């Protein structure tokens, strides 16, 4: 199994599981995120972990092609940037989370998009 298929499977499962959790347990997710937002040390630790994960993904899969694997590269860079924002501007992440929960239709639309991306990546991982 090459790195593209491996990451497609891991990211695909992650997107599907988290998307279904958000769709089914939206109120619980909101409570969890509000709890995390009130703990700066936890945001710092999550930022560091996300940076490490993003770096691992970018270093192992920085493939810029005009085909579906570029989706994994873009996700990898977004994970890295997300970790940097959590570390350098934690209040920005709290504001974004609050915005999502006050704009539920957008949250649902993006969650469905993540679900579809996850299913697409799983399809590619298991059929290529």
MMTF fields as JSON, N, C-alpha, C and O atoms, coordinates in Angstrom:
{
  "mmtfVersion": "1.0.0",
  "mmtfProducer": "UNKNOWN",
  "numBonds": 511,
  "numAtoms": 512,
  "numGroups": 128,
  "numChains": 1,
  "numModels": 1,
  "chainsPerModel": [1],
  "groupsPerChain": [128],
  "chainIdList": ["A"],
  "bondAtomList": [4, 2, 8, 6, 12, 10, 16, 14, 20, 18, 24, 22, 28, 26, 32, 30, 36, 34, 40, 38, 44, 42, 48, 46, 52, 50, 56, 54, 60, 58, 64, 62, 68, 66, 72, 70, 76, 74, 80, 78, 84, 82, 88, 86, 92, 90, 96, 94, 100, 98, 104, 102, 108, 106, 112, 110, 116, 114, 120, 118, 124, 122, 128, 126, 132, 130, 136, 134, 140, 138, 144, 142, 148, 146, 152, 150, 156, 154, 160, 158, 164, 162, 168, 166, 172, 170, 176, 174, 180, 178, 184, 182, 188, 186, 192, 190, 196, 194, 200, 198, 204, 202, 208, 206, 212, 210, 216, 214, 220, 218, 224, 222, 228, 226, 232, 230, 236, 234, 240, 238, 244, 242, 248, 246, 252, 250, 256, 254, 260, 258, 264, 262, 268, 266, 272, 270, 276, 274, 280, 278, 284, 282, 288, 286, 292, 290, 296, 294, 300, 298, 304, 302, 308, 306, 312, 310, 316, 314, 320, 318, 324, 322, 328, 326, 332, 330, 336, 334, 340, 338, 344, 342, 348, 346, 352, 350, 356, 354, 360, 358, 364, 362, 368, 366, 372, 370, 376, 374, 380, 378, 384, 382, 388, 386, 392, 390, 396, 394, 400, 398, 404, 402, 408, 406, 412, 410, 416, 414, 420, 418, 424, 422, 428, 426, 432, 430, 436, 434, 440, 438, 444, 442, 448, 446, 452, 450, 456, 454, 460, 458, 464, 462, 468, 466, 472, 470, 476, 474, 480, 478, 484, 482, 488, 486, 492, 490, 496, 494, 500, 498, 504, 502, 508, 506],
  "bondOrderList": [1, 1, 1, 1, 1, 1, 1, 1, 1, 1, 1, 1, 1, 1, 1, 1, 1, 1, 1, 1, 1, 1, 1, 1, 1, 1, 1, 1, 1, 1, 1, 1, 1, 1, 1, 1, 1, 1, 1, 1, 1, 1, 1, 1, 1, 1, 1, 1, 1, 1, 1, 1, 1, 1, 1, 1, 1, 1, 1, 1, 1, 1, 1, 1, 1, 1, 1, 1, 1, 1, 1, 1, 1, 1, 1, 1, 1, 1, 1, 1, 1, 1, 1, 1, 1, 1, 1, 1, 1, 1, 1, 1, 1, 1, 1, 1, 1, 1, 1, 1, 1, 1, 1, 1, 1, 1, 1, 1, 1, 1, 1, 1, 1, 1, 1, 1, 1, 1, 1, 1, 1, 1, 1, 1, 1, 1, 1],
  "groupList": [{"groupName": "UNK", "atomNameList": ["N", "CA", "C", "O"], "elementList": ["N", "C", "C", "O"], "formalChargeList": [0, 0, 0, 0], "bondAtomList": [1, 0, 2, 1, 3, 2], "bondOrderList": [1, 1, 2], "singleLetterCode": "X", "chemCompType": "L-PEPTIDE LINKING"}],
  "groupTypeList": [0, 0, 0, 0, 0, 0, 0, 0, 0, 0, 0, 0, 0, 0, 0, 0, 0, 0, 0, 0, 0, 0, 0, 0, 0, 0, 0, 0, 0, 0, 0, 0, 0, 0, 0, 0, 0, 0, 0, 0, 0, 0, 0, 0, 0, 0, 0, 0, 0, 0, 0, 0, 0, 0, 0, 0, 0, 0, 0, 0, 0, 0, 0, 0, 0, 0, 0, 0, 0, 0, 0, 0, 0, 0, 0, 0, 0, 0, 0, 0, 0, 0, 0, 0, 0, 0, 0, 0, 0, 0, 0, 0, 0, 0, 0, 0, 0, 0, 0, 0, 0, 0, 0, 0, 0, 0, 0, 0, 0, 0, 0, 0, 0, 0, 0, 0, 0, 0, 0, 0, 0, 0, 0, 0, 0, 0, 0, 0],
  "groupIdList": [1, 2, 3, 4, 5, 6, 7, 8, 9, 10, 11, 12, 13, 14, 15, 16, 17, 18, 19, 20, 21, 22, 23, 24, 25, 26, 27, 28, 29, 30, 31, 32, 33, 34, 35, 36, 37, 38, 39, 40, 41, 42, 43, 44, 45, 46, 47, 48, 49, 50, 51, 52, 53, 54, 55, 56, 57, 58, 59, 60, 61, 62, 63, 64, 65, 66, 67, 68, 69, 70, 71, 72, 73, 74, 75, 76, 77, 78, 79, 80, 81, 82, 83, 84, 85, 86, 87, 88, 89, 90, 91, 92, 93, 94, 95, 96, 97, 98, 99, 100, 101, 102, 103, 104, 105, 106, 107, 108, 109, 110, 111, 112, 113, 114, 115, 116, 117, 118, 119, 120, 121, 122, 123, 124, 125, 126, 127, 128],
  "secStructList": [7, 7, 2, 2, 2, 2, 2, 2, 2, 2, 2, 2, 2, 2, 2, 2, 2, 2, 2, 2, 2, 2, 2, 2, 7, 2, 2, 2, 2, 2, 2, 2, 2, 2, 2, 2, 2, 6, 7, 2, 2, 2, 2, 2, 2, 2, 2, 2, 2, 2, 2, 2, 2, 2, 2, 2, 2, 2, 2, 2, 7, 7, 7, 7, 7, 1, 1, 6, 2, 2, 2, 2, 2, 2, 2, 2, 2, 2, 2, 2, 2, 2, 2, 2, 2, 2, 2, 2, 7, 2, 2, 2, 2, 2, 2, 2, 2, 2, 2, 2, 2, 2, 7, 2, 2, 2, 2, 2, 2, 2, 2, 2, 2, 2, 2, 2, 2, 2, 2, 2, 2, 2, 2, 2, 2, 2, 2, 7],
  "xCoordList": [0.854, 0.0, 0.899, 1.769, 0.693, 1.513, 0.922, -0.193, 1.674, 1.29, -0.01, -0.789, -0.253, -1.483, -2.704, -3.661, -2.68, -3.82, -3.971, -5.087, -2.85, -2.894, -3.553, -4.464, -3.089, -3.664, -5.11, -5.926, -5.433, -6.823, -7.73, -8.835, -7.271, -8.076, -8.201, -9.298, -7.098, -7.126, -7.957, -8.83, -7.693, -8.435, -9.897, -10.789, -10.14, -11.514, -12.315, -13.42, -11.762, -12.467, -12.66, -13.73, -11.634, -11.732, -12.859, -13.682, -12.897, -13.941, -15.331, -16.256, -15.483, -16.793, -17.231, -18.365, -16.349, -16.711, -17.04, -18.066, -16.18, -16.421, -17.656, -18.433, -17.851, -19.035, -20.319, -21.273, -20.343, -21.538, -21.774, -22.917, -20.698, -20.836, -21.433, -22.336, -20.931, -21.45, -22.908, -23.712, -23.261, -24.644, -25.602, -26.721, -25.167, -26.054, -26.045, -27.085, -24.903, -24.762, -24.261, -23.304, -24.898, -24.456, -24.392, -23.431, -25.389, -25.415, -24.267, -23.652, -23.989, -22.882, -21.556, -20.695, -21.391, -20.178, -20.007, -18.897, -21.088, -21.026, -20.562, -19.714, -21.105, -20.709, -19.227, -18.524, -18.765, -17.359, -16.451, -15.461, -16.787, -15.951, -15.955, -14.924, -17.091, -17.14, -16.288, -15.644, -16.28, -15.438, -13.96, -13.174, -13.589, -12.196, -11.798, -10.689, -12.7, -12.402, -12.111, -11.426, -12.615, -12.397, -11.102, -10.821, -10.319, -9.089, -7.891, -7.571, -7.229, -6.11, -4.993, -4.383, -4.719, -3.642, -4.008, -3.14, -5.276, -5.718, -5.631, -5.255, -5.976, -5.855, -4.393, -4.091, -3.484, -2.054, -1.6, -0.901, -1.989, -1.607, -2.201, -1.519, -3.47, -4.091, -3.385, -3.234, -2.952, -2.209, -0.898, -0.549, -0.17, 1.106, 0.894, 1.621, -0.094, -0.381, -0.797, -0.384, -1.61, -2.065, -0.907, -0.858, 0.022, 1.203, 2.032, 2.468, 2.246, 3.014, 2.323, 2.965, 1.021, 0.267, 0.337, 0.545, 0.166, 0.235, 1.6, 1.701, 2.656, 4.01, 4.249, 4.823, 3.808, 3.956, 3.232, 3.75, 2.034, 1.257, 1.888, 1.991, 2.313, 2.894, 4.217, 4.464, 5.063, 6.366, 6.202, 6.957, 5.221, 5.053, 4.222, 4.29, 3.437, 2.562, 2.42, 1.357, 3.471, 3.431, 3.446, 4.396, 2.366, 2.276, 1.284, 0.083, 1.802, 0.961, 0.751, 1.557, -0.343, -0.698, -2.121, -2.871, -2.484, -3.847, -4.728, -5.299, -4.824, -5.629, -6.055, -5.678, -6.829, -7.398, -6.382, -6.732, -5.134, -4.188, -3.866, -3.425, -4.078, -3.824, -4.777, -4.467, -5.917, -6.862, -6.215, -6.413, -5.459, -4.764, -3.691, -3.506, -2.987, -1.978, -2.621, -2.104, -3.739, -4.429, -4.909, -4.764, -5.473, -5.918, -4.719, -4.819, -3.596, -2.392, -1.943, -1.626, -1.917, -1.53, -2.543, -2.161, -3.826, -4.849, -4.709, -4.928, -4.351, -4.118, -2.944, -3.021, -1.867, -0.705, -1.066, -0.717, -1.758, -2.165, -3.11, -3.039, -3.986, -4.904, -4.136, -4.473, -3.122, -2.299, -1.565, -1.474, -1.04, -0.353, -1.307, -0.949, -2.519, -3.502, -3.888, -4.042, -4.043, -4.377, -3.27, -3.536, -2.045, -0.908, -0.696, -0.478, -0.761, -0.428, -1.606, -1.418, -2.816, -4.002, -5.166, -6.15, -5.074, -6.123, -7.498, -8.513, -7.545, -8.843, -9.544, -10.773, -8.775, -9.352, -10.149, -11.249, -9.597, -10.292, -11.571, -12.573, -11.545, -12.746, -13.821, -14.992, -13.42, -14.384, -14.974, -16.169, -14.152, -14.637, -15.636, -16.688, -15.312, -16.224, -17.563, -18.619, -17.52, -18.765, -19.563, -20.79, -18.873, -19.571, -20.297, -21.456, -19.621, -20.238, -21.504, -22.503, -21.469, -22.631, -23.762, -24.894, -23.476, -24.561, -25.087, -26.069, -24.459, -24.879, -25.036, -24.281, -26.014, -26.218, -26.356, -25.795, -27.084, -27.196, -25.836, -25.619, -24.925, -23.588, -22.814, -22.093, -22.97, -22.309, -22.763, -21.943, -24.058, -24.59, -24.092, -23.712, -24.094, -23.64, -22.172, -21.819, -21.326, -19.9, -19.674, -18.797, -20.463, -20.344, -20.71, -20.046, -21.751, -22.131, -21.03, -20.725, -20.434, -19.321, -18.152, -17.569, -17.808, -16.747, -17.096, -16.236, -18.359, -18.806, -18.6, -18.106, -18.975, -18.808, -17.333, -16.959, -16.495, -15.054, -14.505, -13.707, -14.932, -14.496, -14.9, -14.098, -16.146, -16.614, -15.847, -15.52, -15.557, -14.776, -13.377, -12.897, -12.726, -11.383, -11.397, -10.494, -12.412, -12.524, -12.745, -12.174, -13.576, -13.806, -12.484, -12.166, -11.722, -10.442, -9.462, -8.744, -9.44, -8.491, -8.76, -7.829, -10.028, -10.362, -10.56, -10.702, -10.572, -10.795, -9.599, -9.579, -8.624, -7.466, -6.475, -5.43],
  "yCoordList": [-1.175, 0.0, 1.238, 1.375, 2.132, 3.336, 4.403, 4.255, 5.466, 6.496, 7.199, 7.581, 7.374, 8.03, 7.22, 7.772, 5.925, 5.08, 4.972, 4.957, 4.897, 4.836, 6.091, 5.997, 7.261, 8.511, 8.695, 9.241, 8.246, 8.33, 7.516, 7.947, 6.353, 5.508, 6.127, 6.183, 6.585, 7.167, 8.446, 8.602, 9.36, 10.623, 10.365, 10.994, 9.443, 9.113, 8.628, 9.112, 7.665, 7.173, 8.279, 8.392, 9.097, 10.204, 11.162, 11.526, 11.569, 12.493, 11.888, 12.569, 10.624, 9.971, 9.891, 10.241, 9.44, 9.275, 10.613, 10.743, 11.605, 12.913, 13.578, 14.191, 13.471, 14.069, 13.457, 14.173, 12.149, 11.497, 11.905, 12.099, 12.035, 12.487, 13.89, 14.152, 14.787, 16.165, 16.184, 16.916, 15.399, 15.383, 14.781, 15.266, 13.732, 13.029, 13.678, 13.73, 14.168, 14.691, 16.135, 16.47, 16.974, 18.358, 19.111, 19.84, 18.948, 19.646, 19.182, 19.989, 17.894, 17.36, 17.927, 18.291, 18.0, 18.555, 20.013, 20.443, 20.764, 22.168, 22.278, 23.113, 21.45, 21.47, 21.116, 21.727, 20.138, 19.73, 20.869, 21.179, 21.494, 22.581, 23.789, 24.442, 24.097, 25.206, 24.898, 25.792, 23.652, 23.246, 23.392, 23.915, 22.932, 23.052, 24.522, 24.892, 25.359, 26.779, 27.48, 28.502, 26.951, 27.58, 27.109, 27.492, 26.289, 25.753, 26.048, 25.247, 27.199, 27.583, 26.543, 26.373, 25.852, 24.854, 23.688, 23.129, 23.326, 22.25, 22.689, 21.898, 23.942, 24.467, 24.444, 24.102, 24.803, 24.77, 23.35, 23.14, 22.39, 20.991, 20.486, 19.81, 20.812, 20.404, 21.048, 20.417, 22.298, 22.97, 22.27, 22.069, 21.897, 21.204, 19.847, 19.486, 19.102, 17.788, 17.939, 17.15, 18.949, 19.165, 19.576, 19.165, 20.378, 20.75, 19.507, 19.324, 18.667, 17.433, 16.569, 16.075, 16.392, 15.593, 16.222, 15.519, 17.536, 18.229, 18.1, 17.866, 18.253, 18.103, 16.69, 16.506, 15.696, 14.31, 14.094, 13.436, 14.653, 14.472, 15.219, 14.671, 16.467, 17.264, 16.662, 16.549, 16.277, 15.712, 14.386, 14.091, 13.591, 12.281, 12.335, 11.423, 13.402, 13.449, 14.88, 15.486, 15.414, 16.742, 16.565, 16.948, 15.974, 15.569, 16.477, 16.437, 17.293, 18.243, 17.733, 17.993, 17.006, 16.469, 16.905, 17.308, 16.826, 17.175, 15.928, 15.507, 15.349, 14.151, 14.12, 15.003, 13.125, 13.084, 13.095, 13.58, 12.592, 12.652, 14.069, 14.25, 15.069, 16.442, 16.833, 17.721, 16.183, 16.431, 16.09, 16.805, 15.021, 14.636, 15.663, 16.003, 16.155, 17.189, 18.456, 19.05, 18.872, 20.074, 19.891, 20.795, 18.742, 18.458, 18.484, 19.0, 17.935, 17.922, 19.335, 19.627, 20.204, 21.595, 22.306, 23.123, 22.006, 22.616, 22.154, 22.939, 20.901, 20.4, 21.148, 21.566, 21.316, 22.04, 23.485, 23.978, 24.163, 25.551, 25.65, 26.602, 24.678, 24.648, 24.566, 25.256, 23.738, 23.629, 24.922, 25.33, 25.569, 26.846, 27.912, 28.67, 27.969, 28.935, 28.641, 29.567, 27.382, 27.027, 27.453, 27.881, 27.334, 27.675, 29.19, 29.73, 29.866, 31.288, 32.213, 33.306, 31.787, 32.629, 31.797, 31.6, 31.306, 30.42, 31.079, 30.405, 32.373, 33.062, 33.063, 33.096, 33.026, 32.98, 31.689, 31.706, 30.583, 29.298, 29.276, 28.706, 29.897, 29.976, 30.786, 30.408, 31.903, 32.732, 31.979, 32.088, 31.222, 30.429, 29.38, 29.201, 28.687, 27.661, 28.282, 27.721, 29.432, 30.117, 30.516, 30.42, 30.963, 31.35, 30.147, 30.259, 28.995, 27.797, 27.416, 27.045, 27.505, 27.073, 28.092, 27.756, 29.329, 30.304, 30.333, 31.02, 29.61, 29.504, 28.023, 27.485, 27.381, 25.936, 25.433, 24.386, 26.139, 25.614, 25.469, 24.512, 26.412, 26.315, 25.151, 24.437, 24.969, 23.851, 22.522, 21.643, 22.381, 21.138, 20.943, 19.835, 22.014, 21.91, 21.489, 20.614, 22.1, 21.76, 20.355, 19.632, 19.971, 18.617, 17.573, 16.542, 17.834, 16.916, 16.885, 15.823, 18.038, 18.084, 17.228, 16.468, 17.34, 16.514, 15.032, 14.198, 14.715, 13.322, 12.817, 11.708, 13.623, 13.226, 13.087, 12.158, 14.004, 13.899, 12.624, 11.915, 12.338, 11.115, 9.872, 8.953, 9.836, 8.684, 8.562, 7.455, 9.696, 9.692, 9.124, 8.289, 9.579, 9.082, 7.589, 6.856, 7.143, 5.706, 4.914, 3.839, 5.447, 4.786, 4.645, 3.574, 5.735, 5.696, 4.738, 3.995, 4.762, 3.917, 2.435, 1.632, 2.072, 0.653, 0.168, -1.034, 1.078, 0.638, 0.857, 0.33, 1.605, 1.874, 0.743, 0.773],
  "zCoordList": [0.0, 0.0, 0.0, 0.861, -0.957, -0.978, -0.054, 0.448, 0.161, 1.131, 0.738, 1.611, -0.552, -0.994, -0.584, -0.041, -0.838, -0.47, 1.042, 1.561, 1.741, 3.201, 3.776, 4.599, 3.342, 3.85, 3.396, 4.139, 2.189, 1.727, 2.638, 2.965, 3.042, 3.924, 5.32, 5.876, 5.88, 7.231, 7.256, 8.111, 6.329, 6.291, 5.955, 6.523, 5.035, 4.668, 5.856, 6.102, 6.604, 7.793, 8.817, 9.414, 9.026, 9.988, 9.599, 10.439, 8.328, 7.865, 8.025, 8.466, 7.673, 7.781, 9.245, 9.573, 10.113, 11.526, 12.177, 12.845, 11.987, 12.611, 12.015, 12.747, 10.721, 10.085, 10.627, 10.933, 10.744, 11.289, 12.741, 13.154, 13.516, 14.901, 14.958, 15.753, 14.119, 14.115, 13.673, 14.249, 12.67, 12.19, 13.213, 13.38, 13.892, 14.821, 16.208, 16.866, 16.657, 18.018, 18.005, 18.703, 17.223, 17.052, 18.386, 18.632, 19.239, 20.535, 21.436, 22.132, 21.417, 22.216, 21.718, 22.519, 20.404, 19.816, 20.232, 20.546, 20.236, 20.645, 22.099, 22.415, 22.977, 24.391, 24.557, 25.362, 23.8, 23.88, 23.424, 24.087, 22.292, 21.776, 22.703, 22.867, 23.309, 24.263, 25.491, 26.039, 25.921, 27.042, 26.684, 27.474, 25.506, 25.055, 24.959, 25.344, 24.448, 24.268, 25.591, 25.609, 26.682, 27.988, 28.656, 29.792, 27.966, 28.546, 27.631, 26.753, 27.835, 26.964, 26.894, 25.839, 27.985, 27.947, 27.029, 26.359, 26.998, 26.109, 24.644, 23.779, 24.372, 23.004, 22.572, 21.428, 23.473, 23.173, 22.837, 21.846, 23.648, 23.406, 22.091, 21.321, 21.833, 20.567, 19.379, 18.333, 19.531, 18.469, 18.166, 17.003, 19.214, 19.032, 18.364, 17.437, 18.832, 18.239, 16.773, 15.923, 16.483, 15.108, 14.204, 13.045, 14.714, 13.925, 13.603, 12.466, 14.592, 14.358, 13.306, 12.38, 13.455, 12.487, 11.092, 10.103, 11.015, 9.729, 9.08, 7.876, 9.878, 9.333, 8.814, 7.74, 9.577, 9.114, 7.786, 6.884, 7.681, 6.453, 5.283, 4.186, 5.502, 4.414, 3.95, 2.749, 4.897, 4.524, 3.785, 2.859, 4.191, 3.554, 2.276, 1.451, 2.107, 0.927, 0.417, 0.552, -0.159, -0.762, -2.281, -2.964, -2.782, -4.186, -4.907, -4.642, -5.818, -6.545, -7.973, -8.866, -8.165, -9.474, -9.8, -8.911, -11.056, -11.468, -11.414, -12.42, -10.219, -10.016, -8.553, -7.783, -8.161, -6.827, -5.687, -4.611, -5.838, -4.715, -4.239, -3.103, -5.084, -4.641, -3.512, -2.717, -3.442, -2.348, -0.999, -0.017, -0.955, 0.277, 0.619, 1.787, -0.388, -0.163, 0.388, 1.335, -0.192, 0.294, 1.734, 2.558, 2.034, 3.404, 4.35, 5.463, 3.919, 4.755, 5.1, 6.253, 4.107, 4.35, 5.241, 6.079, 5.07, 5.929, 7.377, 8.3, 7.583, 8.945, 9.576, 10.731, 8.824, 9.335, 9.671, 10.744, 8.764, 9.017, 10.205, 10.982, 10.344, 11.482, 12.798, 13.76, 12.841, 14.04, 14.347, 15.505, 13.307, 13.508, 14.045, 14.947, 13.494, 13.987, 15.435, 16.232, 15.779, 17.169, 18.122, 19.246, 17.673, 18.521, 18.604, 19.688, 17.466, 17.42, 17.708, 18.241, 17.36, 17.555, 18.084, 17.372, 19.316, 19.834, 19.897, 19.718, 20.145, 20.213, 18.862, 18.798, 17.789, 16.45, 16.272, 15.721, 16.733, 16.637, 17.445, 17.014, 18.621, 19.458, 18.744, 18.743, 18.137, 17.395, 16.207, 15.936, 15.506, 14.371, 14.843, 14.229, 15.929, 16.457, 16.845, 16.55, 17.501, 17.874, 16.639, 16.635, 15.588, 14.361, 13.763, 13.364, 13.698, 13.127, 13.877, 13.262, 15.193, 15.97, 15.963, 16.312, 15.573, 15.418, 13.986, 13.705, 13.093, 11.688, 11.333, 10.523, 11.942, 11.816, 10.376, 10.053, 9.494, 8.119, 7.427, 6.684, 7.668, 7.081, 7.689, 6.99, 8.991, 9.666, 9.071, 8.804, 8.866, 8.3, 6.866, 6.485, 6.076, 4.682, 4.608, 3.819, 5.417, 5.398, 5.951, 5.479, 6.947, 7.495, 6.443, 6.335, 5.674, 4.588, 3.526, 2.982, 3.229, 2.277, 2.785, 2.012, 4.062, 4.645, 4.55, 4.265, 4.789, 4.681, 3.255, 3.054, 2.269, 0.869, 0.496, -0.221, 0.975, 0.714, 1.347, 0.734, 2.57, 3.241, 2.477, 2.311, 2.009, 1.227, -0.083, -0.511, -0.723, -1.957, -1.708, -2.475, -0.633, -0.327, -0.008, -0.413, 0.712, 0.995, -0.286, -0.464, -1.175, -2.461, -3.218, -3.734, -3.277, -3.987, -3.305, -3.974, -1.981, -1.246, -1.471, -1.516, -1.611, -1.717, -3.151, -3.374, -4.126, -5.506, -6.42, -7.533, -5.992, -6.859, -6.751, -7.401]
}
